[in-house]
Short mmCIF file of C-alpha atoms in Angstrom, two decimals:
data_model
loop_
_atom_site.label_atom_id
_atom_site.label_comp_id
_atom_site.label_asym_id
_atom_site.label_seq_id
_atom_site.Cartn_x
_atom_site.Cartn_y
_atom_site.Cartn_z
CA MET A 1 100.01 108.32 110.48
CA LYS A 2 97.67 110.81 108.59
CA ASP A 3 99.08 114.22 108.20
CA HIS A 4 96.27 116.18 110.24
CA ASN A 5 95.77 113.80 112.52
CA LEU A 6 99.10 113.96 113.88
CA ARG A 7 99.39 117.53 113.56
CA ARG A 8 96.19 117.45 115.56
CA ILE A 9 98.06 115.40 118.50
CA TYR A 10 101.15 117.48 118.51
CA ILE A 11 98.24 120.53 119.06
CA PHE A 12 97.04 118.94 121.55
CA PHE A 13 100.38 118.05 123.57
CA LEU A 14 101.60 121.78 122.92
CA VAL A 15 98.03 123.01 124.53
CA ILE A 16 98.84 120.13 127.74
CA PHE A 17 102.68 121.52 128.16
CA ALA A 18 100.85 125.02 128.56
CA VAL A 19 98.40 124.06 130.97
CA ILE A 20 101.36 122.31 132.71
CA ALA A 21 103.11 125.49 132.73
CA VAL A 22 100.70 127.90 133.57
CA ILE A 23 99.51 124.86 137.02
CA ALA A 24 103.61 124.47 137.70
CA LEU A 25 103.87 128.74 137.85
CA ALA A 26 100.67 128.97 139.28
CA ALA A 27 102.06 126.86 142.05
CA VAL A 28 105.29 128.55 141.90
CA ARG A 29 104.05 131.49 142.96
CA SER A 30 101.33 130.38 145.34
CA ILE A 31 104.15 128.81 147.11
CA ASN A 32 106.63 131.77 147.39
CA ARG A 33 103.49 133.82 148.18
CA ALA A 34 102.70 131.58 150.97
CA GLN A 35 106.36 131.69 152.18
CA ALA A 36 106.13 134.97 152.16
CA SER A 37 103.07 135.50 154.26
CA THR A 38 103.91 133.03 156.61
CA ASP A 39 107.45 135.10 156.86
CA TRP A 40 105.13 138.32 157.40
CA VAL A 41 102.25 136.81 159.90
CA ASN A 42 105.33 135.35 161.79
CA HIS A 43 106.94 139.02 161.97
CA THR A 44 103.45 141.00 162.35
CA TYR A 45 102.53 138.15 165.46
CA ALA A 46 106.40 138.70 167.02
CA THR A 47 105.29 142.68 166.70
CA ILE A 48 102.09 141.72 168.24
CA TYR A 49 104.34 140.55 171.10
CA GLU A 50 106.38 142.80 171.69
CA LEU A 51 103.56 145.43 172.44
CA GLU A 52 102.00 143.41 174.59
CA THR A 53 105.02 142.56 176.18
CA THR A 54 105.95 146.29 176.28
CA LEU A 55 102.30 147.01 177.73
CA SER A 56 102.82 144.08 180.53
CA TYR A 57 106.36 145.61 181.54
CA ILE A 58 104.97 149.25 182.15
CA PHE A 59 102.44 147.97 184.24
CA ALA A 60 104.19 145.54 185.85
CA GLY A 61 107.27 148.18 186.59
CA ASP A 62 104.52 150.95 187.42
CA GLY A 63 102.91 148.48 190.19
CA SER A 64 105.95 147.29 192.22
CA VAL A 65 107.53 150.62 192.12
CA ARG A 66 104.29 151.32 194.23
CA THR A 67 104.22 147.94 195.70
CA TYR A 68 107.95 149.07 197.04
CA VAL A 69 106.58 152.28 197.85
CA ILE A 70 104.51 150.40 200.54
CA THR A 71 105.65 147.16 201.67
CA ASN A 72 109.70 148.63 200.85
CA ASN A 73 110.29 145.06 199.80
CA ALA A 74 113.62 144.51 198.58
CA ARG A 75 111.64 142.24 196.22
CA ASP A 76 109.49 144.50 194.75
CA LEU A 77 112.48 146.63 193.68
CA ALA A 78 113.97 144.45 192.31
CA GLU A 79 111.16 143.49 190.24
CA ALA A 80 110.26 147.17 188.80
CA ARG A 81 113.71 147.43 187.85
CA GLU A 82 113.96 144.00 185.75
CA SER A 83 110.18 145.28 184.32
CA PHE A 84 111.38 148.88 183.03
CA ALA A 85 115.06 147.13 182.24
CA ASN A 86 112.38 144.94 180.16
CA MET A 87 110.55 147.18 178.58
CA SER A 88 113.17 149.42 177.15
CA ASP A 89 114.10 146.15 175.36
CA HIS A 90 110.73 144.94 174.26
CA PHE A 91 110.24 148.87 173.33
CA GLN A 92 113.57 148.72 171.19
CA THR A 93 112.34 145.44 169.64
CA ALA A 94 108.98 146.38 168.80
CA LYS A 95 110.97 149.62 166.76
CA ALA A 96 112.49 147.37 164.76
CA LEU A 97 110.03 145.23 164.28
CA LEU A 98 107.80 148.59 162.62
CA ARG A 99 111.10 150.17 160.93
CA ASP A 100 108.93 149.38 157.91
CA ASN A 101 105.78 151.55 158.38
CA PRO A 102 106.77 155.36 159.97
CA ASP A 103 103.20 155.97 160.93
CA ALA A 104 103.42 153.25 163.02
CA THR A 105 107.09 154.01 164.26
CA ALA A 106 106.41 157.76 164.70
CA ARG A 107 103.27 156.50 167.11
CA LEU A 108 105.51 153.68 169.01
CA LEU A 109 108.08 156.82 169.51
CA GLN A 110 105.39 158.90 171.51
CA ILE A 111 104.52 156.09 173.43
CA GLU A 112 107.87 155.41 174.68
CA GLN A 113 107.90 158.99 175.61
CA LEU A 114 104.95 158.12 178.14
CA ALA A 115 106.65 155.02 179.10
CA VAL A 116 109.63 157.06 179.47
CA GLN A 117 107.72 159.39 181.72
CA ARG A 118 106.54 156.75 183.73
CA GLU A 119 109.39 155.51 184.38
CA LYS A 120 110.96 158.43 185.18
CA LEU A 121 107.86 159.04 188.24
CA ALA A 122 109.18 155.52 189.30
CA ARG A 123 112.89 156.78 190.06
CA ALA A 124 111.27 160.27 191.49
CA LEU A 125 108.95 157.52 193.76
CA LEU A 126 112.34 155.87 194.96
CA THR A 127 113.85 158.61 195.22
CA ALA A 128 111.59 159.85 197.53
CA HIS A 129 111.28 156.24 199.25
CA GLN A 130 115.01 156.26 200.00
CA ALA A 131 114.70 159.57 201.29
CA SER A 132 112.66 159.01 203.32
CA GLN A 133 110.42 161.75 202.02
CA PRO A 134 106.63 160.37 202.49
CA GLU A 135 104.97 163.69 201.53
CA GLU A 136 106.90 163.66 198.90
CA ILE A 137 105.53 160.69 197.72
CA LYS A 138 102.61 161.92 198.67
CA ARG A 139 102.21 164.39 196.34
CA LEU A 140 103.97 162.34 193.37
CA LEU A 141 101.22 160.07 193.25
CA GLN A 142 98.50 162.54 193.95
CA ALA A 143 99.70 163.96 190.63
CA ASP A 144 99.95 161.10 189.03
CA ASN A 145 96.30 159.65 190.08
CA GLY A 146 95.69 162.74 187.88
CA SER A 147 97.58 161.32 184.69
CA SER A 148 96.31 159.75 182.07
CA GLU A 149 99.76 158.61 180.86
CA LEU A 150 98.94 155.09 181.89
CA ALA A 151 95.31 154.95 179.62
CA GLU A 152 97.07 156.64 176.71
CA ILE A 153 99.92 154.21 176.27
CA LYS A 154 97.59 151.25 176.76
CA ARG A 155 95.44 153.03 174.30
CA GLY A 156 98.10 154.12 172.09
CA LEU A 157 99.77 150.14 172.56
CA GLY A 158 96.11 149.36 172.04
CA LYS A 159 96.21 150.34 169.25
CA LEU A 160 98.99 149.43 167.26
CA ARG A 161 98.57 145.71 168.50
CA GLY A 162 94.50 146.09 166.77
CA GLU A 163 96.10 147.47 163.78
CA GLN A 164 98.65 144.32 163.15
CA MET A 165 96.30 141.85 164.33
CA ASN A 166 93.84 143.63 161.50
CA LEU A 167 96.62 143.19 158.69
CA VAL A 168 96.89 140.04 160.04
CA GLY A 169 93.13 139.09 159.50
CA GLU A 170 93.23 140.76 156.07
CA GLN A 171 96.87 138.97 155.52
CA ASP A 172 95.08 135.43 156.24
CA HIS A 173 91.62 136.31 153.82
CA ALA A 174 94.01 137.37 150.90
CA SER A 175 96.04 133.81 151.74
CA TYR A 176 92.98 131.68 152.01
CA LEU A 177 91.69 134.08 147.88
CA GLN A 178 95.47 133.18 146.75
CA MET A 179 94.97 129.03 147.89
CA GLN A 180 91.48 129.23 146.46
CA THR A 181 92.63 130.85 143.28
CA THR A 182 95.79 128.20 142.66
CA ARG A 183 93.22 125.43 143.29
CA TRP A 184 90.76 126.87 140.70
CA ILE A 185 93.58 127.19 137.94
CA VAL A 186 95.66 123.76 139.48
CA GLY A 187 91.98 121.86 138.96
CA ILE A 188 90.75 123.42 135.42
CA GLY A 189 94.31 123.02 134.62
CA VAL A 190 94.65 119.16 135.42
CA MET A 191 90.32 118.46 133.86
CA ILE A 192 91.45 120.81 130.76
CA ASP A 193 94.49 118.44 130.62
CA LEU A 194 93.04 115.18 131.17
CA VAL A 195 90.02 116.54 128.44
CA LEU A 196 93.02 116.89 126.11
CA PHE A 197 94.32 113.84 126.90
CA ALA A 198 91.63 111.84 126.09
CA GLY A 199 91.39 113.71 122.95
CA VAL A 200 94.85 112.60 122.09
CA ALA A 201 93.64 109.01 123.07
CA TRP A 202 90.71 109.02 120.70
CA LEU A 203 92.78 110.44 117.77
CA ILE A 204 95.31 107.77 118.19
CA ARG A 205 92.64 104.94 118.65
CA ASP A 206 90.76 106.17 115.03
CA ASP A 207 94.27 106.69 113.84
CA LEU A 208 95.25 102.90 115.03
CA ALA A 209 92.18 101.76 113.60
CA ALA A 210 92.21 103.01 110.24
CA ARG A 211 95.55 101.50 110.27
CA THR A 212 94.69 97.95 111.58
CA ARG A 213 91.49 98.55 108.38
CA LEU A 214 94.39 99.03 106.73
CA GLN A 215 96.35 96.58 107.19
CA THR A 216 93.40 94.25 106.87
CA THR A 217 92.73 95.26 103.46
CA LEU A 218 96.67 94.70 102.20
CA GLU A 219 96.75 91.40 104.44
CA ASP A 220 93.37 90.66 101.74
CA ALA A 221 94.44 92.24 98.92
CA ASN A 222 97.64 90.27 99.73
CA SER A 223 96.45 87.19 100.01
CA GLN A 224 93.95 87.76 96.58
CA LEU A 225 97.60 88.49 94.88
CA GLU A 226 99.25 85.73 96.04
CA ASP A 227 96.67 83.56 94.65
CA LYS A 228 96.51 84.96 91.50
CA VAL A 229 100.23 84.94 91.19
CA SER A 230 100.00 80.91 92.54
CA GLU A 231 97.23 81.09 89.56
CA ARG A 232 99.11 81.97 87.19
CA THR A 233 102.03 80.06 88.36
CA ARG A 234 100.45 76.72 87.68
CA GLU A 235 98.83 77.75 84.91
CA LEU A 236 102.36 78.69 82.73
CA THR A 237 103.66 75.99 84.71
CA GLU A 238 100.72 73.69 83.06
CA SER A 239 101.11 75.76 80.07
CA ASN A 240 105.06 75.57 80.04
CA GLU A 241 104.93 71.51 80.84
CA HIS A 242 102.57 71.74 77.74
CA LEU A 243 104.51 73.26 75.47
CA THR A 244 107.94 71.45 76.56
CA VAL A 245 106.05 68.18 75.50
CA GLU A 246 104.79 69.57 72.62
CA ASN A 247 108.31 70.58 71.73
CA LEU A 248 109.09 67.28 72.55
CA GLU A 249 106.99 65.69 69.88
CA ARG A 250 107.64 68.35 67.42
CA GLN A 251 111.30 67.23 67.53
CA TRP A 252 110.31 63.61 67.70
CA ALA A 253 107.84 63.76 64.61
CA ALA A 254 111.16 65.63 62.68
CA GLN A 255 113.55 63.24 63.48
CA SER A 256 111.43 60.42 62.45
CA LEU A 257 110.55 62.23 59.32
CA GLU A 258 114.17 62.64 58.83
CA HIS A 259 115.14 59.13 59.87
CA GLN A 260 112.35 57.62 57.66
CA LEU A 261 113.57 59.49 54.72
CA ARG A 262 117.57 58.24 55.49
CA TYR A 263 116.23 54.75 55.75
CA ASN A 264 113.44 55.18 52.39
CA LEU A 265 116.80 56.60 50.33
CA GLN A 266 119.13 53.74 51.24
CA ILE A 267 116.60 51.43 50.61
CA VAL A 268 116.13 53.05 47.06
CA ASN A 269 119.65 53.61 46.56
CA SER A 270 120.36 49.72 48.42
CA VAL A 271 117.80 48.37 45.31
CA GLY A 272 120.52 46.62 42.33
CA ASP A 273 117.21 47.51 39.48
CA LEU A 274 117.78 51.04 37.75
CA VAL A 275 114.77 53.41 39.44
CA PHE A 276 113.81 56.40 37.17
CA VAL A 277 111.36 59.27 39.11
CA MET A 278 110.11 61.80 36.91
CA THR A 279 107.27 64.18 36.01
CA LYS A 280 104.32 63.74 34.47
CA ALA A 281 106.34 64.91 31.27
CA LEU A 282 108.82 62.46 32.01
CA ASN A 283 111.47 64.76 32.61
CA LEU A 284 113.66 63.32 35.20
CA THR A 285 113.28 64.01 39.19
CA ARG A 286 116.12 61.43 40.21
CA ILE A 287 117.81 58.58 39.60
CA ASN A 288 119.20 55.86 41.93
CA PRO A 289 122.93 55.14 41.66
CA ALA A 290 122.93 51.60 40.15
CA VAL A 291 121.22 54.07 37.06
CA THR A 292 125.12 55.74 37.92
CA HIS A 293 126.56 51.89 37.92
CA ARG A 294 125.16 50.99 34.40
CA THR A 295 125.01 54.08 32.34
CA GLY A 296 127.41 56.21 33.52
CA PHE A 297 125.52 59.80 33.65
CA GLU A 298 125.66 60.82 37.10
CA GLU A 299 122.59 62.52 38.82
CA LYS A 300 123.58 65.75 38.23
CA VAL A 301 123.70 65.18 34.90
CA LEU A 302 120.49 63.83 34.19
CA LEU A 303 118.51 65.97 36.64
CA GLY A 304 115.76 68.00 34.48
CA LYS A 305 116.78 66.44 31.33
CA ASP A 306 113.93 64.36 29.18
CA LEU A 307 113.62 60.42 29.90
CA ASP A 308 114.11 59.87 26.00
CA ALA A 309 118.50 61.56 27.28
CA VAL A 310 118.69 57.78 28.45
CA ILE A 311 115.45 55.52 28.36
CA HIS A 312 114.24 55.80 24.13
CA LEU A 313 110.55 54.68 24.63
CA THR A 314 109.96 52.63 21.75
CA ALA A 315 107.22 50.97 19.77
CA THR A 316 104.84 49.21 21.56
CA GLU A 317 104.35 45.70 20.27
CA ASP A 318 100.70 46.83 19.48
CA LYS A 319 102.72 48.90 17.02
CA GLU A 320 101.90 52.64 19.13
CA ASN A 321 104.27 55.05 20.15
CA GLY A 322 106.11 54.35 23.15
CA ARG A 323 105.90 58.00 24.61
CA THR A 324 102.44 58.53 23.46
CA VAL A 325 101.02 55.10 25.24
CA VAL A 326 103.26 55.83 28.62
CA LEU A 327 101.99 59.33 28.34
CA HIS A 328 98.34 57.65 28.49
CA SER A 329 98.69 55.04 30.90
CA LEU A 330 100.26 57.74 32.85
CA LYS A 331 96.85 59.36 32.71
CA GLN A 332 94.86 57.01 33.27
CA GLY A 333 97.14 56.00 36.62
CA ARG A 334 97.89 52.58 35.18
CA ASP A 335 100.79 50.39 36.45
CA MET A 336 102.84 49.47 33.33
CA TYR A 337 104.87 46.17 33.09
CA ALA A 338 107.61 45.05 30.60
CA GLN A 339 107.54 47.10 27.95
CA PRO A 340 110.03 47.61 25.59
CA ALA A 341 112.72 50.14 25.41
CA VAL A 342 116.39 51.48 24.48
CA MET A 343 118.50 52.35 27.26
CA ARG A 344 121.96 54.42 25.92
CA ASP A 345 124.83 54.42 27.78
CA GLN A 346 127.44 57.49 28.38
CA GLN A 347 129.26 55.96 26.04
CA GLY A 348 126.37 55.77 22.98
CA HIS A 349 126.11 51.95 23.36
CA GLU A 350 121.97 50.86 23.44
CA THR A 351 120.54 48.04 24.95
CA PRO A 352 117.20 47.31 24.01
CA VAL A 353 115.24 46.52 28.02
CA ARG A 354 112.27 45.92 29.25
CA PHE A 355 110.97 48.53 32.18
CA ASN A 356 108.19 48.59 34.81
CA LEU A 357 105.95 51.67 35.21
CA PHE A 358 104.65 53.16 37.92
CA PRO A 359 102.31 56.11 38.81
CA LEU A 360 103.66 58.41 41.27
CA ARG A 361 100.24 59.47 43.51
CA ASP A 362 99.93 61.82 46.40
CA GLY A 363 96.56 61.45 46.98
CA ASN A 364 94.27 60.81 44.41
CA LYS A 365 96.31 62.73 41.81
CA VAL A 366 99.53 61.23 39.74
CA VAL A 367 102.11 64.31 40.64
CA GLY A 368 105.09 62.00 38.28
CA ALA A 369 106.21 58.28 38.03
CA VAL A 370 108.42 56.05 38.76
CA LEU A 371 110.40 54.25 35.84
CA ILE A 372 111.83 50.98 36.92
CA LEU A 373 114.60 48.94 35.26
CA PRO A 374 115.30 44.99 36.33
CA SER A 375 118.78 44.43 36.97
CA GLN A 376 118.20 42.00 34.32
CA SER A 377 115.60 43.56 31.89
CA ASP A 378 114.44 40.14 29.86
CA LEU A 379 112.79 39.60 33.43
CA PRO A 380 108.66 38.26 32.74
CA ARG A 381 105.88 39.98 33.13
CA PRO A 382 105.18 40.65 37.09
CA ASN A 383 101.11 40.16 38.18
CA PRO A 384 99.59 43.39 37.62
CA ASN A 385 98.13 42.45 41.20
CA ALA A 386 100.78 42.14 43.05
CA ARG A 387 102.24 44.55 45.91
CA ALA A 388 105.56 45.26 46.16
CA THR A 389 106.21 43.71 49.73
CA LEU A 390 109.46 44.82 51.83
CA ILE A 391 110.27 42.65 54.54
CA PHE A 392 113.53 42.35 56.94
CA PRO A 393 114.37 39.56 58.62
CA MET B 1 107.68 55.58 93.72
CA SER B 2 108.66 55.81 90.10
CA LYS B 3 109.48 53.00 88.03
CA THR B 4 112.69 53.06 86.04
CA ILE B 5 113.00 52.64 82.20
CA LEU B 6 116.19 51.39 80.33
CA HIS B 7 115.98 52.77 76.47
CA LEU B 8 118.78 51.43 74.45
CA ASP B 9 119.42 53.10 71.38
CA ASP B 10 123.12 53.86 69.32
CA GLU B 11 121.28 57.41 67.93
CA ALA B 12 122.01 60.48 71.15
CA ASP B 13 119.09 62.61 69.38
CA ILE B 14 116.49 59.92 70.02
CA ARG B 15 117.96 58.83 73.13
CA GLU B 16 117.88 62.70 74.42
CA LEU B 17 114.60 62.77 73.28
CA LEU B 18 112.52 60.49 74.54
CA SER B 19 114.33 60.63 77.86
CA ALA B 20 113.43 64.28 78.55
CA PHE B 21 109.80 63.40 76.94
CA LEU B 22 109.54 60.67 80.65
CA ASN B 23 111.08 62.44 82.92
CA THR B 24 107.91 64.98 82.19
CA LYS B 25 105.60 61.94 82.83
CA GLY B 26 107.72 60.98 86.26
CA TYR B 27 109.46 58.36 84.98
CA ARG B 28 113.04 57.92 85.75
CA VAL B 29 115.02 57.08 82.28
CA LEU B 30 118.30 55.56 82.11
CA SER B 31 119.70 55.96 78.75
CA VAL B 32 122.62 53.30 77.35
CA SER B 33 123.85 53.17 73.88
CA SER B 34 125.14 49.24 73.42
CA PRO B 35 123.71 46.86 74.45
CA ARG B 36 127.05 46.20 76.67
CA GLU B 37 125.85 48.82 78.84
CA ALA B 38 122.35 47.83 78.74
CA LEU B 39 124.02 44.85 80.47
CA GLU B 40 125.96 46.58 83.04
CA THR B 41 122.92 48.85 83.96
CA VAL B 42 120.41 46.01 83.86
CA ARG B 43 123.17 44.42 86.93
CA HIS B 44 122.93 47.10 89.32
CA GLU B 45 119.94 49.01 88.22
CA SER B 46 116.33 48.00 89.11
CA VAL B 47 114.87 47.99 86.43
CA ASP B 48 110.89 47.60 85.57
CA LEU B 49 111.21 48.20 81.47
CA LEU B 50 113.71 47.85 78.52
CA ILE B 51 112.81 49.80 75.48
CA THR B 52 115.16 48.96 72.90
CA ASP B 53 116.01 49.35 68.83
CA LEU B 54 116.53 46.72 66.56
CA GLN B 55 119.60 47.85 64.60
CA LEU B 56 122.21 48.24 66.40
CA ASP B 57 125.77 49.06 65.80
CA GLU B 58 127.18 46.64 68.36
CA ALA B 59 124.34 44.10 67.94
CA ASP B 60 121.34 41.99 67.23
CA GLY B 61 118.52 43.89 69.36
CA LEU B 62 116.47 40.62 69.55
CA GLU B 63 120.32 39.30 71.00
CA THR B 64 120.53 41.85 73.40
CA ILE B 65 116.56 40.82 74.88
CA THR B 66 117.82 37.28 75.32
CA GLN B 67 120.58 38.02 77.50
CA LEU B 68 119.38 40.86 79.10
CA LYS B 69 115.85 37.81 79.88
CA THR B 70 119.23 36.27 81.14
CA ILE B 71 119.63 38.23 83.72
CA ARG B 72 115.98 39.95 84.62
CA PRO B 73 113.93 36.90 83.12
CA GLY B 74 110.93 39.14 83.61
CA ILE B 75 111.91 42.55 82.37
CA PRO B 76 108.80 43.67 79.55
CA VAL B 77 110.05 44.72 76.86
CA ILE B 78 109.36 47.06 74.15
CA ILE B 79 110.83 47.52 70.76
CA LEU B 80 110.88 51.12 69.39
CA THR B 81 112.81 51.28 65.80
CA GLY B 82 112.75 53.32 62.34
CA VAL B 83 112.36 49.98 60.55
CA LEU B 84 108.55 49.89 59.04
CA MET B 85 106.96 46.28 59.43
CA MET B 86 104.30 44.64 58.35
CA PRO B 87 102.46 44.48 61.70
CA SER B 88 101.05 41.36 61.39
CA VAL B 89 104.49 40.24 60.54
CA ALA B 90 106.01 41.98 63.35
CA GLN B 91 103.65 40.60 65.97
CA GLU B 92 104.07 36.97 64.45
CA THR B 93 107.94 37.51 64.36
CA LEU B 94 108.41 39.09 67.78
CA GLY B 95 105.24 39.07 69.63
CA GLN B 96 106.99 36.13 72.12
CA HIS B 97 110.13 38.07 72.90
CA VAL B 98 108.29 41.15 73.87
CA ALA B 99 105.29 42.84 74.84
CA CYS B 100 104.93 46.03 72.04
CA PHE B 101 106.31 46.84 69.26
CA LEU B 102 106.31 50.55 67.54
CA GLU B 103 107.99 52.18 64.85
CA LYS B 104 109.77 55.48 65.97
CA THR B 105 107.61 57.27 63.31
CA THR B 106 105.20 56.68 66.17
CA PRO B 107 104.14 60.02 68.35
CA LEU B 108 105.23 60.05 71.95
CA ALA B 109 102.00 60.04 73.26
CA SER B 110 101.08 56.76 71.81
CA ILE B 111 104.61 55.34 73.10
CA LEU B 112 103.00 56.50 76.48
CA LYS B 113 100.84 55.13 76.63
CA GLU B 114 101.69 51.60 75.31
CA ILE B 115 104.75 52.57 78.32
CA GLN B 116 101.45 53.17 80.77
CA ARG B 117 99.88 49.52 79.54
CA VAL B 118 102.96 47.52 80.01
CA LEU B 119 104.32 48.86 83.39
CA GLY B 120 99.86 48.80 84.49
CA ALA B 121 99.90 52.16 85.22
#
């Protein structure tokens, strides 16, 4: 994968994780706030309930006392006592719930004082009733009719209640805003992450496509290379086979040449006639074993020496100089038969002989000569038109 | 299936060279150095062609050919010899016994051509 693509993908994932972290943080804060809001709302509603209940009990107690004074019913008395007892309890509960609000607590205490006054009035009425003092009862009730304590209590508790309800309303609104904010954060975060994931997917797809193209290119190149290698291998194999065959042909030619040379040597060496090979200047280059056997001269002694060292060319029958005649014949490339000469051996003994001379040719050039002394030197002159033939049965 | 050639020659160099060359051309070559080995080989192997020298250590090449043909009557024979002969004389004297007469100076390619002609390849 290309380096810059890889870096981009890393960066994308970092941003994705950052967005996820922000979403998670926002969600956790929202949950915590929702929990706190719920607790606060429950607390506030409990406060409102206590305030309403307190007011109810104040009115219930006050009403029960007046009813008892009129009806003298023990149930009313019990109800009045219970109501005032409950009123006190609820006042304590309300104070506990509002302890974090000093202003509300102070006002509640004032309302409690007024409530206590009502309770005192109720006790006074009960006492007067129990003492059968209707004038006292009448006086107390007349005095109470002009008092605004109940209205003040009702107004105070109502105000406190209203404040709590307002707070609940404000809290609801704040919760709504917070929820909306959280929704937006999560929604936007998810959208951003989706876009980033799409970006990552695109980068990966792009890189995979590049790798596929590269793979295809490499496979094509590899295939071409394999084809070339196969072709070259085939060529080398053919060349190698060709060279092998050439080499075998050369070896075969060499062995056949060596074979033939050996055969020719054997043929010459087995001949009973004396064979002298020499240059055009009549210097000896080769003799066969028959020469050594007849004259005693080893080949190494005669090589390079003039023919005259062993064969003296005497005058011909036409009285011409023998050597001159031989040189002339060689120059013209003519064979000579039964020419006279004298052979010397190693002991110096001389023997008259007759020789045959054949020019040695290389192509069309005479490069030397072969002088042959038949094993019987007085053999008749051969037919110059005949050709020597080697036949093996 | 490749053809089997029995090569009889008492010179090791000749046997090695001809065997190596014919192997490259897809032939199976059985090389022997004596007529006795050649007779044994023909008895146990399916030989399609005999190439033999004339001058052998243990026996004469023509005698060996005669003995081999008693075991394998239809076997074609090529003489490959180092002895120089007149072609007309060689054909006249040997033509009844052999399919082809070649000198050892003949190039390998020409020898191969004759082998292919004799074997019908």
